[in-house]
Short mmCIF file of C-alpha atoms and ligand atoms in Angstrom, two decimals:
data_model
loop_
_atom_site.label_atom_id
_atom_site.label_comp_id
_atom_site.label_asym_id
_atom_site.label_seq_id
_atom_site.Cartn_x
_atom_site.Cartn_y
_atom_site.Cartn_z
CA MET A 220 -80.80 41.89 44.96
CA LYS A 221 -78.13 40.70 42.51
CA PRO A 222 -74.47 40.57 43.60
CA ILE A 223 -72.81 43.99 43.80
CA PRO A 224 -69.29 43.89 42.31
CA TYR A 225 -66.52 46.12 43.73
CA GLY A 226 -66.10 47.68 40.30
CA ARG A 227 -67.37 47.29 36.76
CA GLN A 228 -67.38 48.99 33.38
CA SER A 229 -70.02 51.40 32.15
CA VAL A 230 -70.64 50.77 28.44
CA VAL A 231 -73.54 52.48 26.65
CA GLU A 232 -75.03 52.23 23.15
CA ARG A 233 -72.74 55.02 21.88
CA ASP A 234 -69.67 52.95 22.86
CA VAL A 235 -71.09 49.89 21.07
CA GLU A 236 -71.72 51.90 17.90
CA ALA A 237 -68.18 53.29 17.95
CA VAL A 238 -66.72 49.77 18.03
CA VAL A 239 -69.09 48.46 15.36
CA GLY A 240 -68.15 51.41 13.14
CA VAL A 241 -64.52 50.31 13.21
CA LEU A 242 -65.49 46.71 12.39
CA ARG A 243 -67.06 48.00 9.16
CA SER A 244 -64.00 50.14 8.31
CA ASP A 245 -60.75 49.34 6.44
CA PHE A 246 -58.52 49.03 9.50
CA LEU A 247 -58.92 46.76 12.52
CA THR A 248 -55.42 47.59 13.72
CA GLN A 249 -52.72 50.17 12.82
CA GLY A 250 -55.29 52.61 11.39
CA PRO A 251 -56.35 56.18 12.18
CA VAL A 252 -58.30 55.63 15.41
CA VAL A 253 -55.38 54.78 17.72
CA PRO A 254 -53.62 58.12 16.97
CA ARG A 255 -56.94 59.93 17.55
CA PHE A 256 -57.36 58.22 20.90
CA GLU A 257 -53.75 59.07 21.82
CA GLN A 258 -54.31 62.73 20.89
CA ARG A 259 -57.50 62.80 22.94
CA VAL A 260 -55.78 61.52 26.09
CA ALA A 261 -52.75 63.79 25.50
CA ASP A 262 -55.09 66.81 25.21
CA HIS A 263 -56.95 65.80 28.37
CA CYS A 264 -53.66 65.50 30.29
CA GLY A 265 -52.04 68.59 28.77
CA VAL A 266 -48.98 66.71 27.47
CA PRO A 267 -47.48 66.60 23.98
CA TYR A 268 -47.27 62.79 23.67
CA ALA A 269 -49.39 59.72 24.41
CA ILE A 270 -48.56 56.15 23.34
CA ALA A 271 -51.39 53.59 23.49
CA VAL A 272 -50.50 49.96 24.22
CA SER A 273 -52.21 46.64 24.88
CA SER A 274 -52.28 46.93 28.71
CA ALA A 275 -50.84 48.95 31.57
CA THR A 276 -48.56 45.97 32.21
CA ALA A 277 -47.14 46.37 28.68
CA ALA A 278 -46.91 50.13 29.27
CA LEU A 279 -44.93 49.63 32.49
CA HIS A 280 -42.66 47.08 30.78
CA ILE A 281 -41.64 49.30 27.86
CA ALA A 282 -41.44 52.39 30.08
CA CYS A 283 -38.95 50.53 32.30
CA GLN A 284 -36.97 49.34 29.26
CA ALA A 285 -36.97 52.74 27.55
CA LEU A 286 -35.77 54.44 30.74
CA GLY A 287 -32.81 52.06 30.84
CA LEU A 288 -33.71 49.51 33.50
CA LYS A 289 -31.51 46.44 33.00
CA PRO A 290 -29.48 43.96 35.06
CA GLY A 291 -27.60 45.80 37.80
CA LYS A 292 -30.18 48.62 38.04
CA THR A 293 -33.10 48.88 40.46
CA LEU A 294 -36.70 50.11 40.53
CA TRP A 295 -38.39 51.11 43.78
CA THR A 296 -42.13 51.09 44.25
CA THR A 297 -44.75 50.65 46.98
CA PRO A 298 -45.62 47.25 48.51
CA ILE A 299 -49.35 48.14 48.25
CA THR A 300 -49.83 47.83 44.49
CA PHE A 301 -50.78 45.28 41.88
CA VAL A 302 -47.88 42.92 41.11
CA ALA A 303 -47.56 44.35 37.57
CA THR A 304 -45.79 47.50 38.83
CA SER A 305 -42.76 45.66 40.18
CA ASN A 306 -42.91 42.76 37.68
CA ALA A 307 -42.19 45.30 34.91
CA ALA A 308 -38.69 45.88 36.30
CA LEU A 309 -38.07 42.14 36.66
CA TYR A 310 -38.97 41.67 32.95
CA CYS A 311 -35.97 43.92 32.18
CA GLY A 312 -33.65 41.83 34.35
CA ALA A 313 -33.46 44.67 36.86
CA ASP A 314 -33.87 44.42 40.65
CA VAL A 315 -36.79 45.80 42.65
CA ASP A 316 -37.19 47.12 46.17
CA PHE A 317 -40.12 48.56 48.12
CA VAL A 318 -40.70 51.73 50.13
CA ASP A 319 -43.27 51.41 52.94
CA ILE A 320 -46.56 53.33 52.79
CA ASP A 321 -47.87 56.44 54.48
CA PRO A 322 -50.57 55.16 56.89
CA VAL A 323 -52.86 58.12 56.14
CA THR A 324 -53.16 57.87 52.32
CA ALA A 325 -51.70 54.33 51.89
CA ASN A 326 -49.55 55.76 49.07
CA MET A 327 -45.75 55.41 49.12
CA SER A 328 -44.43 57.41 52.11
CA VAL A 329 -42.30 60.35 50.98
CA ALA A 330 -40.57 60.40 54.38
CA ALA A 331 -39.72 56.69 54.10
CA LEU A 332 -38.51 57.28 50.52
CA GLU A 333 -36.25 60.11 51.65
CA ALA A 334 -34.75 58.05 54.48
CA LYS A 335 -34.20 55.03 52.24
CA LEU A 336 -32.53 57.19 49.57
CA ALA A 337 -30.11 58.69 52.10
CA ASP A 338 -29.22 55.18 53.23
CA ALA A 339 -28.90 53.83 49.68
CA LYS A 340 -26.59 56.69 48.74
CA LYS A 341 -24.15 55.71 51.51
CA GLN A 342 -24.15 52.13 50.21
CA GLY A 343 -23.91 53.16 46.54
CA LYS A 344 -27.24 51.46 45.82
CA LEU A 345 -29.46 54.29 44.58
CA PRO A 346 -32.46 53.30 42.42
CA HIS A 347 -32.48 54.07 38.69
CA VAL A 348 -36.30 54.44 38.64
CA VAL A 349 -38.93 55.14 41.31
CA ALA A 350 -42.54 54.19 40.44
CA PRO A 351 -45.09 55.82 42.74
CA VAL A 352 -48.64 54.41 42.47
CA HIS A 353 -51.67 56.69 42.85
CA LEU A 354 -53.62 54.21 44.98
CA MET A 355 -57.43 54.40 44.64
CA GLY A 356 -56.94 57.29 42.16
CA ASN A 357 -55.45 59.64 44.75
CA SER A 358 -52.21 61.26 43.53
CA CYS A 359 -48.98 60.85 45.46
CA ASP A 360 -47.17 64.03 46.46
CA MET A 361 -45.39 64.26 43.10
CA GLU A 362 -43.72 67.61 43.70
CA ALA A 363 -41.94 66.18 46.76
CA ILE A 364 -40.94 62.98 44.95
CA HIS A 365 -39.68 65.02 41.98
CA GLY A 366 -37.64 67.14 44.41
CA LEU A 367 -35.93 63.98 45.66
CA ALA A 368 -35.34 62.83 42.05
CA LYS A 369 -33.38 66.02 41.40
CA ILE A 370 -31.19 65.40 44.47
CA TYR A 371 -30.64 61.67 43.97
CA GLY A 372 -30.83 61.42 40.17
CA PHE A 373 -33.53 58.80 39.61
CA LYS A 374 -36.22 58.68 36.94
CA ILE A 375 -39.95 58.58 37.72
CA ILE A 376 -42.73 56.42 36.23
CA GLU A 377 -46.13 57.32 37.69
CA ASP A 378 -48.35 54.23 37.84
CA ALA A 379 -51.67 56.04 37.39
CA SER A 380 -53.60 52.88 36.54
CA HIS A 381 -56.27 54.07 39.03
CA ALA A 382 -56.08 57.76 38.35
CA ILE A 383 -57.16 58.96 34.89
CA GLY A 384 -59.53 61.88 35.49
CA GLY A 385 -57.88 62.73 38.80
CA LYS A 386 -55.97 65.96 39.48
CA TYR A 387 -52.87 67.03 41.39
CA GLN A 388 -52.38 70.70 42.27
CA GLY A 389 -55.40 71.42 40.08
CA ARG A 390 -53.82 69.86 36.95
CA PRO A 391 -54.67 66.50 35.37
CA VAL A 392 -52.81 63.41 36.55
CA GLY A 393 -50.68 62.38 33.57
CA ASP A 394 -49.38 65.86 32.75
CA CYS A 395 -45.86 64.63 33.68
CA ARG A 396 -44.79 67.94 35.23
CA PHE A 397 -43.09 65.92 37.97
CA SER A 398 -42.21 62.66 36.18
CA ASP A 399 -40.65 61.17 33.05
CA CYS A 400 -43.86 59.38 32.11
CA THR A 401 -47.28 58.30 33.41
CA VAL A 402 -49.00 54.96 32.83
CA PHE A 403 -52.79 54.42 32.65
CA SER A 404 -54.82 51.18 32.58
CA PHE A 405 -58.09 50.68 30.70
CA HIS A 406 -59.03 47.29 32.18
CA PRO A 407 -62.84 47.13 32.67
CA VAL A 408 -62.72 47.75 36.43
CA LYS A 409 -60.69 50.98 35.98
CA ILE A 410 -62.10 54.49 35.35
CA ILE A 411 -62.53 54.15 31.56
CA THR A 412 -62.10 50.96 29.55
CA THR A 413 -60.84 49.60 26.22
CA ALA A 414 -61.43 45.99 27.47
CA GLU A 415 -57.68 45.42 27.79
CA GLY A 416 -55.48 48.44 27.18
CA GLY A 417 -53.02 50.94 28.55
CA LEU A 418 -51.29 54.18 27.65
CA ILE A 419 -48.17 56.17 28.48
CA THR A 420 -47.99 59.98 28.52
CA THR A 421 -44.70 61.91 28.37
CA ARG A 422 -43.19 65.30 27.57
CA ASP A 423 -39.92 63.78 26.31
CA PRO A 424 -39.73 63.35 22.48
CA ASP A 425 -36.86 60.83 22.67
CA LEU A 426 -38.71 58.72 25.22
CA ARG A 427 -41.77 58.82 22.95
CA GLU A 428 -39.67 57.56 19.99
CA SER A 429 -38.31 54.66 22.07
CA LEU A 430 -41.76 53.71 23.36
CA MET A 431 -43.26 53.77 19.84
CA ARG A 432 -40.48 51.43 18.64
CA LEU A 433 -40.70 49.06 21.62
CA ARG A 434 -44.49 48.81 21.14
CA SER A 435 -43.92 47.44 17.64
CA HIS A 436 -40.96 45.01 17.50
CA GLY A 437 -38.20 47.62 17.87
CA ILE A 438 -38.67 48.54 14.21
CA THR A 439 -38.08 51.97 12.67
CA ARG A 440 -38.98 53.32 9.22
CA ASP A 441 -37.14 56.60 9.82
CA PRO A 442 -34.02 56.75 7.53
CA GLU A 443 -32.39 59.12 10.05
CA ARG A 444 -32.30 56.34 12.62
CA MET A 445 -31.06 53.57 10.29
CA GLU A 446 -27.57 52.18 9.93
CA GLY A 447 -26.50 52.70 6.31
CA PRO A 448 -28.72 53.66 3.37
CA SER A 449 -32.34 52.61 2.87
CA HIS A 450 -32.94 49.81 0.33
CA GLY A 451 -36.19 51.43 -0.89
CA PRO A 452 -39.71 52.40 0.13
CA TRP A 453 -40.41 48.95 1.67
CA TYR A 454 -37.38 49.12 3.93
CA TYR A 455 -37.37 49.09 7.72
CA GLN A 456 -34.78 48.22 10.31
CA GLN A 457 -35.07 46.57 13.68
CA ILE A 458 -32.85 48.56 16.02
CA ASP A 459 -34.17 47.44 19.46
CA LEU A 460 -35.65 44.18 20.78
CA GLY A 461 -39.31 45.26 20.90
CA PHE A 462 -42.69 43.56 21.26
CA ASN A 463 -46.16 43.52 19.78
CA TYR A 464 -47.89 45.62 22.44
CA ARG A 465 -50.24 47.46 20.07
CA LEU A 466 -53.80 48.49 20.92
CA THR A 467 -56.37 47.60 18.21
CA GLU A 468 -58.59 50.08 16.36
CA LEU A 469 -61.68 48.53 18.01
CA GLN A 470 -60.22 49.16 21.44
CA ALA A 471 -59.18 52.71 20.57
CA ALA A 472 -62.71 53.48 19.31
CA LEU A 473 -64.12 52.28 22.63
CA GLY A 474 -61.51 54.37 24.45
CA LEU A 475 -62.36 57.52 22.46
CA SER A 476 -66.04 57.10 23.24
CA GLN A 477 -65.26 56.44 26.91
CA MET A 478 -63.11 59.62 27.07
CA ASP A 479 -66.28 61.62 26.28
CA GLN A 480 -67.72 60.29 29.56
CA LEU A 481 -64.57 60.57 31.71
CA ASP A 482 -65.56 63.72 33.63
CA ALA A 483 -69.08 62.41 34.26
CA PHE A 484 -67.67 59.08 35.50
CA VAL A 485 -65.33 60.78 37.97
CA GLU A 486 -68.06 63.17 39.18
CA GLU A 487 -70.36 60.21 39.82
CA ARG A 488 -67.59 58.45 41.76
CA HIS A 489 -67.27 61.57 43.94
CA ARG A 490 -71.03 61.53 44.60
CA ILE A 491 -70.78 57.86 45.66
CA VAL A 492 -67.92 58.76 48.03
CA GLU A 493 -69.99 61.58 49.56
CA ARG A 494 -72.84 59.12 50.19
CA TYR A 495 -70.48 56.58 51.78
CA ARG A 496 -69.14 59.33 54.08
CA ALA A 497 -72.67 60.06 55.28
CA LEU A 498 -73.81 56.43 55.47
CA LEU A 499 -70.69 55.10 57.25
CA ALA A 500 -70.15 58.02 59.66
CA GLY A 501 -69.74 56.87 63.25
CA LEU A 502 -68.83 53.26 62.38
CA PRO A 503 -65.46 51.91 63.62
CA LEU A 504 -63.99 52.29 60.12
CA ARG A 505 -61.22 54.42 58.76
CA LEU A 506 -62.52 55.94 55.53
CA PRO A 507 -60.11 56.74 52.68
CA VAL A 508 -59.02 60.38 52.27
CA GLU A 509 -57.61 62.45 49.43
CA GLY A 510 -54.05 63.69 49.86
CA ARG A 511 -53.11 67.32 50.09
CA ASP A 512 -53.44 68.93 46.60
CA SER A 513 -55.23 65.88 45.20
CA TYR A 514 -58.61 65.46 43.50
CA SER A 515 -59.01 61.67 43.40
CA ALA A 516 -60.41 59.72 40.45
CA TRP A 517 -61.81 57.34 43.12
CA HIS A 518 -61.14 54.08 41.25
CA LEU A 519 -61.31 52.23 44.58
CA TYR A 520 -62.91 52.87 47.96
CA VAL A 521 -60.85 50.99 50.57
CA VAL A 522 -62.04 51.24 54.18
CA ARG A 523 -59.98 49.97 57.11
CA LEU A 524 -61.33 48.27 60.22
CA ASP A 525 -60.44 50.59 63.07
CA ARG A 526 -60.45 48.46 66.25
CA PRO A 527 -58.18 45.57 67.26
CA ASP A 528 -61.12 43.19 67.91
CA LEU A 529 -62.53 43.95 64.44
CA ILE A 530 -59.14 43.58 62.76
CA ALA A 531 -58.90 40.15 64.38
CA ARG A 532 -62.21 39.33 62.62
CA HIS A 533 -61.13 40.80 59.23
CA ARG A 534 -61.63 37.56 57.33
CA GLN A 535 -64.98 36.80 58.98
CA ILE A 536 -66.32 40.29 58.28
CA PHE A 537 -65.11 40.02 54.67
CA GLU A 538 -66.81 36.64 54.22
CA SER A 539 -70.05 37.90 55.77
CA LEU A 540 -70.08 40.80 53.29
CA ARG A 541 -69.64 38.30 50.46
CA ASP A 542 -72.50 36.21 51.95
CA ALA A 543 -74.64 39.36 51.75
CA LYS A 544 -73.86 39.46 47.99
CA ILE A 545 -71.47 42.38 48.34
CA GLU A 546 -68.43 41.38 46.28
CA VAL A 547 -65.87 43.18 48.39
CA ASN A 548 -62.17 42.73 47.67
CA VAL A 549 -58.78 43.56 49.19
CA HIS A 550 -56.44 45.95 47.36
CA TYR A 551 -53.72 44.85 47.77
CA ILE A 552 -51.90 41.89 49.23
CA PRO A 553 -48.40 43.34 49.90
CA VAL A 554 -46.27 42.38 46.89
CA PRO A 555 -43.24 41.34 49.02
CA SER A 556 -45.43 38.61 50.62
CA GLN A 557 -46.09 36.90 47.25
CA PRO A 558 -44.27 33.55 46.99
CA TYR A 559 -42.37 34.70 43.89
CA TYR A 560 -41.05 37.74 45.77
CA ARG A 561 -40.35 35.80 48.97
CA LYS A 562 -38.09 33.55 46.89
CA LEU A 563 -36.25 36.72 45.79
CA GLY A 564 -35.60 37.40 49.49
CA PHE A 565 -38.40 39.81 50.42
CA HIS A 566 -40.30 39.69 53.74
CA GLU A 567 -43.53 41.58 54.32
CA GLU A 568 -42.49 42.15 57.95
CA ASN A 569 -40.01 44.72 56.61
CA TYR A 570 -42.96 46.88 55.51
CA PRO A 571 -44.94 47.17 58.76
CA GLU A 572 -47.31 49.93 57.63
CA ALA A 573 -48.21 47.97 54.48
CA LEU A 574 -48.87 44.88 56.59
CA ARG A 575 -51.02 46.82 59.07
CA TYR A 576 -53.00 48.27 56.16
CA TYR A 577 -53.47 44.83 54.55
CA ARG A 578 -54.81 43.28 57.76
CA ALA A 579 -57.56 45.91 58.05
CA ALA A 580 -58.46 46.77 54.43
CA ILE A 581 -61.74 46.01 52.66
CA THR A 582 -62.59 47.41 49.20
CA LEU A 583 -66.25 48.45 49.01
CA PRO A 584 -68.17 48.68 45.70
CA ILE A 585 -67.69 51.88 43.70
CA PHE A 586 -68.54 52.32 40.01
CA PRO A 587 -70.83 54.50 37.87
CA GLY A 588 -74.29 53.00 38.12
CA LEU A 589 -73.99 51.83 41.74
CA THR A 590 -77.44 52.71 43.10
CA GLU A 591 -78.33 54.46 46.36
CA ARG A 592 -80.24 51.34 47.37
CA GLU A 593 -77.14 49.20 46.82
CA GLN A 594 -75.00 51.62 48.83
CA GLU A 595 -77.55 51.52 51.65
CA HIS A 596 -77.40 47.72 51.61
CA VAL A 597 -73.59 47.92 51.97
CA ALA A 598 -73.91 50.36 54.89
CA THR A 599 -76.66 48.43 56.70
CA THR A 600 -74.72 45.18 56.35
CA LEU A 601 -71.54 46.80 57.70
CA LYS A 602 -73.48 48.31 60.62
CA ARG A 603 -74.83 44.89 61.55
CA LEU A 604 -71.42 43.19 61.25
CA LEU A 605 -69.51 45.84 63.23
CA ALA A 606 -72.11 46.18 66.02
C1 LIG B 81 -54.63 47.35 36.95
C2 LIG B 81 -53.28 47.74 37.36
C3 LIG B 81 -52.13 47.45 36.60
C4 LIG B 81 -52.17 46.58 35.39
O1 LIG B 81 -53.07 47.00 34.45
P1 LIG B 81 -53.43 46.09 33.17
O2 LIG B 81 -53.98 47.10 32.19
O3 LIG B 81 -54.45 45.11 33.63
O4 LIG B 81 -52.18 45.46 32.69
C5 LIG B 81 -50.91 47.95 37.03
N1 LIG B 81 -50.80 48.67 38.14
C6 LIG B 81 -51.87 48.95 38.92
C7 LIG B 81 -51.67 49.77 40.15
C8 LIG B 81 -53.13 48.47 38.56
O5 LIG B 81 -54.18 48.70 39.35
#
């Protein structure tokens, strides 16, 4: 049996042909395919605007900048995320802080958020932006977080890097009913891929304008937005300090083709989860669950060891799984424990639920194409190791 990764892309002949078609066309970048891809994702999510960029990291960066994060302002997120979520605020010179997780879903705890907001208000240190992360593809309780945003006046960026194809209250994640914008990632391990790539959805036309400018050097060609008269048809003005965060036409063609398969991918991930539930039943493991009102995209399947003696052997169990050619992983190391963040003054001990989660978590393989035989190998190996 060849090694089983924890996640991988599913690329078929149709995807290859879509990319090759673009290579034979007039535009490799800044052509018609990126807007078509954006429209496709916007339609899927039921939002007016989608802005494609070169990665979710780039998406988070310009979303933070466009929403006004800067020195003196703060972004709050969860400690159990990829470092890119909080790094985005640091790129803007802003501060970050973390809200501990809910032990059931491992998403940011709404109760902890509420308590921390009440405290921050007394100290005059309210966050400017809160960035909930839909861990494993399972939506946070966005209606509750949005309710707190109305009371405390913060903006919301949903980090839905794991969650395209998921639903909350029966509507697609990314519809921004309860947020200012939503960020997706199209890295090959995620639900759909453009190799590297990301995208932001929003309902706010001004935010869309800012994001479009920041994606491309802060330049505008709209005379309405210029200072003074235009010099002629060639004229543009740089009015913000932007970046080159554009997605290429090749990537957008792959993304469009992958969007055709999105529902099938997520359905297959649900079938894999059902099989894991049957295969792993009765083992001393805590299996991941969907939150209330959530239909997960199931990007990840993180189980937790559920006995103190097993938690003490976390590393050994992990290594034995790797020895059995099961390329398990851990999502995530708490961000406050990273050396860069420790130097900023963070301590993982201040996020006890995140630390408890980290010490027990193992990410099992889940991706379209994972076979029943491979899943059985994972289950048999776990049974042997946990006996
Ligand atoms: C993958 C990921 C990112 C970064 O995505 P890229 O497209 O690789 O930049 C950000 N946040 C979370 C939660 C992720 O899983």
